[in-house]
């Protein structure tokens, strides 16, 4: 039905040929055809509310800066705050009336929630026996020479973590190698970033 692909400008990546080509970072399948989209700036997180997350992201930016030998505009926390302001979410409206939200998250959060998503699938029964990850995978109409990227976490599935009983939450967290509180913090962080209306 509807495939979504997100490309990124990354001149340091080899496949981009020094910025001549865009690099595909995300591909996903939507059950209906997208007819409209709206880009909205993410809600700005005040640095006092999430110092730990901002400090982690600041360390990532410094590592990337050392690899590329490029200076980031400003330095330290100011550069990170400018980076936070530049993030946007995309709302997609479909023919069936559904609204999908695509929002960027930090790499560590993505990795942790990806593990949680896999374990939730094993512990929570799905509707009509359908595997949630299978319906979100990119579908090719014709054979493609590139591999699928994925890099998408199903927000509905992650939100189901809040609704499952506490003993199942503990079991999912244990299988994921995390604490229940850290998973809840990640979900709350995504919610705080994407509160637009």
PDB file of C-alpha atoms in Angstrom:
ATOM      1  CA  UNK A   1       0.000   0.000   0.000  1.00  0.00           C
ATOM      2  CA  UNK A   2       2.153   2.866   1.246  1.00  0.00           C
ATOM      3  CA  UNK A   3       5.902   2.746   1.726  1.00  0.00           C
ATOM      4  CA  UNK A   4       7.787   5.505   3.517  1.00  0.00           C
ATOM      5  CA  UNK A   5      11.489   6.078   2.900  1.00  0.00           C
ATOM      6  CA  UNK A   6      13.567   8.691   4.688  1.00  0.00           C
ATOM      7  CA  UNK A   7      16.853   9.832   3.218  1.00  0.00           C
ATOM      8  CA  UNK A   8      19.648  11.661   5.003  1.00  0.00           C
ATOM      9  CA  UNK A   9      22.398  13.956   3.803  1.00  0.00           C
ATOM     10  CA  UNK A  10      25.645  12.550   5.219  1.00  0.00           C
ATOM     11  CA  UNK A  11      28.743  13.619   3.304  1.00  0.00           C
ATOM     12  CA  UNK A  12      31.087  11.531   5.504  1.00  0.00           C
ATOM     13  CA  UNK A  13      29.331   8.267   4.592  1.00  0.00           C
ATOM     14  CA  UNK A  14      31.056   6.317   1.816  1.00  0.00           C
ATOM     15  CA  UNK A  15      27.806   5.406   0.062  1.00  0.00           C
ATOM     16  CA  UNK A  16      26.905   9.090  -0.320  1.00  0.00           C
ATOM     17  CA  UNK A  17      29.986   9.694  -2.497  1.00  0.00           C
ATOM     18  CA  UNK A  18      31.075  12.794  -0.571  1.00  0.00           C
ATOM     19  CA  UNK A  19      27.554  14.205  -0.359  1.00  0.00           C
ATOM     20  CA  UNK A  20      26.594  13.616  -3.999  1.00  0.00           C
ATOM     21  CA  UNK A  21      23.856  11.138  -3.038  1.00  0.00           C
ATOM     22  CA  UNK A  22      21.414  10.912  -0.184  1.00  0.00           C
ATOM     23  CA  UNK A  23      21.663   7.892   2.118  1.00  0.00           C
ATOM     24  CA  UNK A  24      18.511   5.925   2.923  1.00  0.00           C
ATOM     25  CA  UNK A  25      18.170   5.634   6.700  1.00  0.00           C
ATOM     26  CA  UNK A  26      14.579   4.519   7.273  1.00  0.00           C
ATOM     27  CA  UNK A  27      12.060   2.512   5.339  1.00  0.00           C
ATOM     28  CA  UNK A  28       8.690   1.380   6.603  1.00  0.00           C
ATOM     29  CA  UNK A  29       5.339   0.191   5.331  1.00  0.00           C
ATOM     30  CA  UNK A  30       2.054   1.915   6.122  1.00  0.00           C
ATOM     31  CA  UNK A  31      -1.174  -0.065   5.712  1.00  0.00           C
ATOM     32  CA  UNK A  32      -2.775   2.773   3.754  1.00  0.00           C
ATOM     33  CA  UNK A  33      -1.660   5.294   1.153  1.00  0.00           C
ATOM     34  CA  UNK A  34      -0.402   8.587   2.587  1.00  0.00           C
ATOM     35  CA  UNK A  35      -2.187  11.615   1.160  1.00  0.00           C
ATOM     36  CA  UNK A  36      -0.843  14.461   3.278  1.00  0.00           C
ATOM     37  CA  UNK A  37       2.065  15.286   5.552  1.00  0.00           C
ATOM     38  CA  UNK A  38       2.869  17.954   8.097  1.00  0.00           C
ATOM     39  CA  UNK A  39       6.306  18.737   9.509  1.00  0.00           C
ATOM     40  CA  UNK A  40       6.325  20.102  13.050  1.00  0.00           C
ATOM     41  CA  UNK A  41       9.302  21.158  15.156  1.00  0.00           C
ATOM     42  CA  UNK A  42       9.782  18.943  18.180  1.00  0.00           C
ATOM     43  CA  UNK A  43       9.024  20.312  21.580  1.00  0.00           C
ATOM     44  CA  UNK A  44      12.171  21.790  23.028  1.00  0.00           C
ATOM     45  CA  UNK A  45      13.424  19.978  26.121  1.00  0.00           C
ATOM     46  CA  UNK A  46      14.751  22.322  28.754  1.00  0.00           C
ATOM     47  CA  UNK A  47      18.297  21.287  29.718  1.00  0.00           C
ATOM     48  CA  UNK A  48      17.480  21.242  33.436  1.00  0.00           C
ATOM     49  CA  UNK A  49      14.776  18.629  32.895  1.00  0.00           C
ATOM     50  CA  UNK A  50      17.010  16.100  31.180  1.00  0.00           C
ATOM     51  CA  UNK A  51      20.670  16.857  31.898  1.00  0.00           C
ATOM     52  CA  UNK A  52      21.700  13.206  31.728  1.00  0.00           C
ATOM     53  CA  UNK A  53      20.207  12.698  28.268  1.00  0.00           C
ATOM     54  CA  UNK A  54      21.650  15.964  26.993  1.00  0.00           C
ATOM     55  CA  UNK A  55      25.095  15.161  28.379  1.00  0.00           C
ATOM     56  CA  UNK A  56      25.018  11.749  26.671  1.00  0.00           C
ATOM     57  CA  UNK A  57      24.067  13.370  23.386  1.00  0.00           C
ATOM     58  CA  UNK A  58      26.766  16.014  23.842  1.00  0.00           C
ATOM     59  CA  UNK A  59      29.350  13.228  24.185  1.00  0.00           C
ATOM     60  CA  UNK A  60      28.048  11.646  20.949  1.00  0.00           C
ATOM     61  CA  UNK A  61      28.374  14.942  19.094  1.00  0.00           C
ATOM     62  CA  UNK A  62      31.933  15.360  20.370  1.00  0.00           C
ATOM     63  CA  UNK A  63      32.841  11.836  19.182  1.00  0.00           C
ATOM     64  CA  UNK A  64      31.367  12.514  15.742  1.00  0.00           C
ATOM     65  CA  UNK A  65      33.157  15.858  15.643  1.00  0.00           C
ATOM     66  CA  UNK A  66      36.492  14.146  16.336  1.00  0.00           C
ATOM     67  CA  UNK A  67      35.851  11.606  13.555  1.00  0.00           C
ATOM     68  CA  UNK A  68      34.991  14.186  10.919  1.00  0.00           C
ATOM     69  CA  UNK A  69      37.311  16.967  12.165  1.00  0.00           C
ATOM     70  CA  UNK A  70      34.470  19.436  11.652  1.00  0.00           C
ATOM     71  CA  UNK A  71      33.645  22.067  14.212  1.00  0.00           C
ATOM     72  CA  UNK A  72      30.080  22.278  15.426  1.00  0.00           C
ATOM     73  CA  UNK A  73      28.578  25.764  15.510  1.00  0.00           C
ATOM     74  CA  UNK A  74      29.106  26.950  19.070  1.00  0.00           C
ATOM     75  CA  UNK A  75      30.492  24.641  21.660  1.00  0.00           C
ATOM     76  CA  UNK A  76      29.330  22.450  24.480  1.00  0.00           C
ATOM     77  CA  UNK A  77      25.780  22.667  25.690  1.00  0.00           C
ATOM     78  CA  UNK A  78      24.870  25.566  23.367  1.00  0.00           C
ATOM     79  CA  UNK A  79      25.642  23.478  20.272  1.00  0.00           C
ATOM     80  CA  UNK A  80      23.591  20.628  21.680  1.00  0.00           C
ATOM     81  CA  UNK A  81      20.625  22.897  22.343  1.00  0.00           C
ATOM     82  CA  UNK A  82      20.779  24.141  18.748  1.00  0.00           C
ATOM     83  CA  UNK A  83      20.825  20.512  17.600  1.00  0.00           C
ATOM     84  CA  UNK A  84      17.752  19.795  19.752  1.00  0.00           C
ATOM     85  CA  UNK A  85      15.893  22.743  18.218  1.00  0.00           C
ATOM     86  CA  UNK A  86      16.583  21.453  14.703  1.00  0.00           C
ATOM     87  CA  UNK A  87      14.668  18.184  15.200  1.00  0.00           C
ATOM     88  CA  UNK A  88      11.270  17.794  13.562  1.00  0.00           C
ATOM     89  CA  UNK A  89       8.475  15.243  13.562  1.00  0.00           C
ATOM     90  CA  UNK A  90       6.382  14.390  10.525  1.00  0.00           C
ATOM     91  CA  UNK A  91       2.664  13.676  10.743  1.00  0.00           C
ATOM     92  CA  UNK A  92       1.288  11.549   7.912  1.00  0.00           C
ATOM     93  CA  UNK A  93      -2.419  11.418   7.094  1.00  0.00           C
ATOM     94  CA  UNK A  94      -3.733   8.431   5.143  1.00  0.00           C
ATOM     95  CA  UNK A  95      -6.775   7.694   3.009  1.00  0.00           C
ATOM     96  CA  UNK A  96      -8.232   5.499   5.746  1.00  0.00           C
ATOM     97  CA  UNK A  97      -8.178   8.414   8.200  1.00  0.00           C
ATOM     98  CA  UNK A  98      -5.240   7.191  10.254  1.00  0.00           C
ATOM     99  CA  UNK A  99      -2.515   9.535  11.453  1.00  0.00           C
ATOM    100  CA  UNK A 100       1.069   8.318  11.765  1.00  0.00           C
ATOM    101  CA  UNK A 101       3.879  10.196  13.486  1.00  0.00           C
ATOM    102  CA  UNK A 102       7.546   9.847  12.561  1.00  0.00           C
ATOM    103  CA  UNK A 103       9.820  11.375  15.184  1.00  0.00           C
ATOM    104  CA  UNK A 104      13.604  11.111  15.588  1.00  0.00           C
ATOM    105  CA  UNK A 105      15.066   9.629  18.761  1.00  0.00           C
ATOM    106  CA  UNK A 106      18.611   9.212  20.030  1.00  0.00           C
ATOM    107  CA  UNK A 107      20.584   6.140  18.945  1.00  0.00           C
ATOM    108  CA  UNK A 108      20.876   4.689  22.470  1.00  0.00           C
ATOM    109  CA  UNK A 109      17.144   5.069  23.036  1.00  0.00           C
ATOM    110  CA  UNK A 110      16.465   3.423  19.674  1.00  0.00           C
ATOM    111  CA  UNK A 111      18.694   0.463  20.538  1.00  0.00           C
ATOM    112  CA  UNK A 112      17.126  -0.047  23.973  1.00  0.00           C
ATOM    113  CA  UNK A 113      13.556   0.267  22.703  1.00  0.00           C
ATOM    114  CA  UNK A 114      14.308  -2.054  19.775  1.00  0.00           C
ATOM    115  CA  UNK A 115      15.231  -4.799  22.236  1.00  0.00           C
ATOM    116  CA  UNK A 116      12.122  -4.053  24.305  1.00  0.00           C
ATOM    117  CA  UNK A 117       9.961  -4.179  21.159  1.00  0.00           C
ATOM    118  CA  UNK A 118      11.234  -7.653  20.271  1.00  0.00           C
ATOM    119  CA  UNK A 119      10.484  -8.919  23.777  1.00  0.00           C
ATOM    120  CA  UNK A 120       7.021  -7.335  23.910  1.00  0.00           C
ATOM    121  CA  UNK A 121       6.108  -9.230  20.737  1.00  0.00           C
ATOM    122  CA  UNK A 122       6.965 -12.486  22.513  1.00  0.00           C
ATOM    123  CA  UNK A 123       5.018 -11.672  25.690  1.00  0.00           C
ATOM    124  CA  UNK A 124       1.927  -9.882  24.375  1.00  0.00           C
ATOM    125  CA  UNK A 125      -0.597 -11.605  22.137  1.00  0.00           C
ATOM    126  CA  UNK A 126      -1.228  -9.857  18.836  1.00  0.00           C
ATOM    127  CA  UNK A 127      -4.533  -9.241  17.095  1.00  0.00           C
ATOM    128  CA  UNK A 128      -5.616 -12.036  14.736  1.00  0.00           C
ATOM    129  CA  UNK A 129      -2.223 -13.697  15.137  1.00  0.00           C
ATOM    130  CA  UNK A 130      -0.469 -11.068  13.010  1.00  0.00           C
ATOM    131  CA  UNK A 131       3.133 -10.253  13.827  1.00  0.00           C
ATOM    132  CA  UNK A 132       3.364  -6.448  14.296  1.00  0.00           C
ATOM    133  CA  UNK A 133       6.891  -6.197  12.888  1.00  0.00           C
ATOM    134  CA  UNK A 134       5.882  -8.009   9.690  1.00  0.00           C
ATOM    135  CA  UNK A 135       3.174  -5.480   8.834  1.00  0.00           C
ATOM    136  CA  UNK A 136       5.635  -2.568   9.291  1.00  0.00           C
ATOM    137  CA  UNK A 137       8.340  -4.022   7.025  1.00  0.00           C
ATOM    138  CA  UNK A 138       8.992  -2.324   3.710  1.00  0.00           C
ATOM    139  CA  UNK A 139       7.297  -4.127   0.787  1.00  0.00           C
ATOM    140  CA  UNK A 140       8.928  -4.171  -2.637  1.00  0.00           C
ATOM    141  CA  UNK A 141       6.739  -4.193  -5.749  1.00  0.00           C
ATOM    142  CA  UNK A 142       9.724  -5.028  -7.926  1.00  0.00           C
ATOM    143  CA  UNK A 143      13.037  -6.602  -6.921  1.00  0.00           C
ATOM    144  CA  UNK A 144      15.442  -4.063  -5.464  1.00  0.00           C
ATOM    145  CA  UNK A 145      19.225  -4.017  -5.436  1.00  0.00           C
ATOM    146  CA  UNK A 146      19.380  -2.477  -1.963  1.00  0.00           C
ATOM    147  CA  UNK A 147      18.731  -4.084   1.384  1.00  0.00           C
ATOM    148  CA  UNK A 148      15.909  -2.830   3.590  1.00  0.00           C
ATOM    149  CA  UNK A 149      17.014  -0.443   6.341  1.00  0.00           C
ATOM    150  CA  UNK A 150      14.296  -0.831   8.925  1.00  0.00           C
ATOM    151  CA  UNK A 151      15.329   1.555  11.727  1.00  0.00           C
ATOM    152  CA  UNK A 152      11.703   2.018  12.804  1.00  0.00           C
ATOM    153  CA  UNK A 153      10.187   1.265  16.176  1.00  0.00           C
ATOM    154  CA  UNK A 154       6.442   0.727  16.367  1.00  0.00           C
ATOM    155  CA  UNK A 155       5.198   3.329  18.844  1.00  0.00           C
ATOM    156  CA  UNK A 156       1.865   1.565  19.361  1.00  0.00           C
ATOM    157  CA  UNK A 157       3.664  -1.587  20.395  1.00  0.00           C
ATOM    158  CA  UNK A 158       5.949   0.316  22.765  1.00  0.00           C
ATOM    159  CA  UNK A 159       2.933   2.112  24.273  1.00  0.00           C
ATOM    160  CA  UNK A 160       1.386  -1.299  25.000  1.00  0.00           C
ATOM    161  CA  UNK A 161       4.203  -1.760  27.517  1.00  0.00           C
ATOM    162  CA  UNK A 162       2.414   0.776  29.721  1.00  0.00           C
ATOM    163  CA  UNK A 163      -0.781  -1.303  29.691  1.00  0.00           C
ATOM    164  CA  UNK A 164       0.566  -4.770  30.468  1.00  0.00           C
ATOM    165  CA  UNK A 165       0.522  -6.114  34.059  1.00  0.00           C
ATOM    166  CA  UNK A 166       3.472  -5.292  36.314  1.00  0.00           C
ATOM    167  CA  UNK A 167       4.819  -8.853  36.479  1.00  0.00           C
ATOM    168  CA  UNK A 168       4.947  -8.994  32.661  1.00  0.00           C
ATOM    169  CA  UNK A 169       6.669  -5.573  32.617  1.00  0.00           C
ATOM    170  CA  UNK A 170       9.325  -6.901  34.974  1.00  0.00           C
ATOM    171  CA  UNK A 171       9.791 -10.017  32.838  1.00  0.00           C
ATOM    172  CA  UNK A 172      10.126  -7.988  29.616  1.00  0.00           C
ATOM    173  CA  UNK A 173      12.604  -5.645  31.306  1.00  0.00           C
ATOM    174  CA  UNK A 174      14.626  -8.588  32.619  1.00  0.00           C
ATOM    175  CA  UNK A 175      14.752 -10.213  29.176  1.00  0.00           C
ATOM    176  CA  UNK A 176      15.802  -6.857  27.697  1.00  0.00           C
ATOM    177  CA  UNK A 177      18.586  -6.400  30.251  1.00  0.00           C
ATOM    178  CA  UNK A 178      17.099  -3.163  31.575  1.00  0.00           C
ATOM    179  CA  UNK A 179      15.076  -1.925  34.502  1.00  0.00           C
ATOM    180  CA  UNK A 180      11.381  -1.121  34.305  1.00  0.00           C
ATOM    181  CA  UNK A 181      12.166   2.468  35.288  1.00  0.00           C
ATOM    182  CA  UNK A 182      14.641   2.985  32.424  1.00  0.00           C
ATOM    183  CA  UNK A 183      12.104   1.694  29.892  1.00  0.00           C
ATOM    184  CA  UNK A 184       9.420   3.962  31.353  1.00  0.00           C
ATOM    185  CA  UNK A 185      11.859   6.912  31.195  1.00  0.00           C
ATOM    186  CA  UNK A 186      12.550   6.235  27.506  1.00  0.00           C
ATOM    187  CA  UNK A 187       8.825   6.101  26.730  1.00  0.00           C
ATOM    188  CA  UNK A 188       8.228   9.305  28.720  1.00  0.00           C
ATOM    189  CA  UNK A 189      11.110  11.011  26.902  1.00  0.00           C
ATOM    190  CA  UNK A 190       9.580  10.203  23.509  1.00  0.00           C
ATOM    191  CA  UNK A 191       6.216  11.434  24.746  1.00  0.00           C
ATOM    192  CA  UNK A 192       7.719  14.699  26.000  1.00  0.00           C
ATOM    193  CA  UNK A 193       9.500  15.347  22.704  1.00  0.00           C
ATOM    194  CA  UNK A 194       6.493  14.663  20.508  1.00  0.00           C
ATOM    195  CA  UNK A 195       3.819  16.596  22.435  1.00  0.00           C
ATOM    196  CA  UNK A 196       2.863  19.133  19.798  1.00  0.00           C
ATOM    197  CA  UNK A 197      -0.815  19.853  20.265  1.00  0.00           C
TER     198      UNK A 197
END
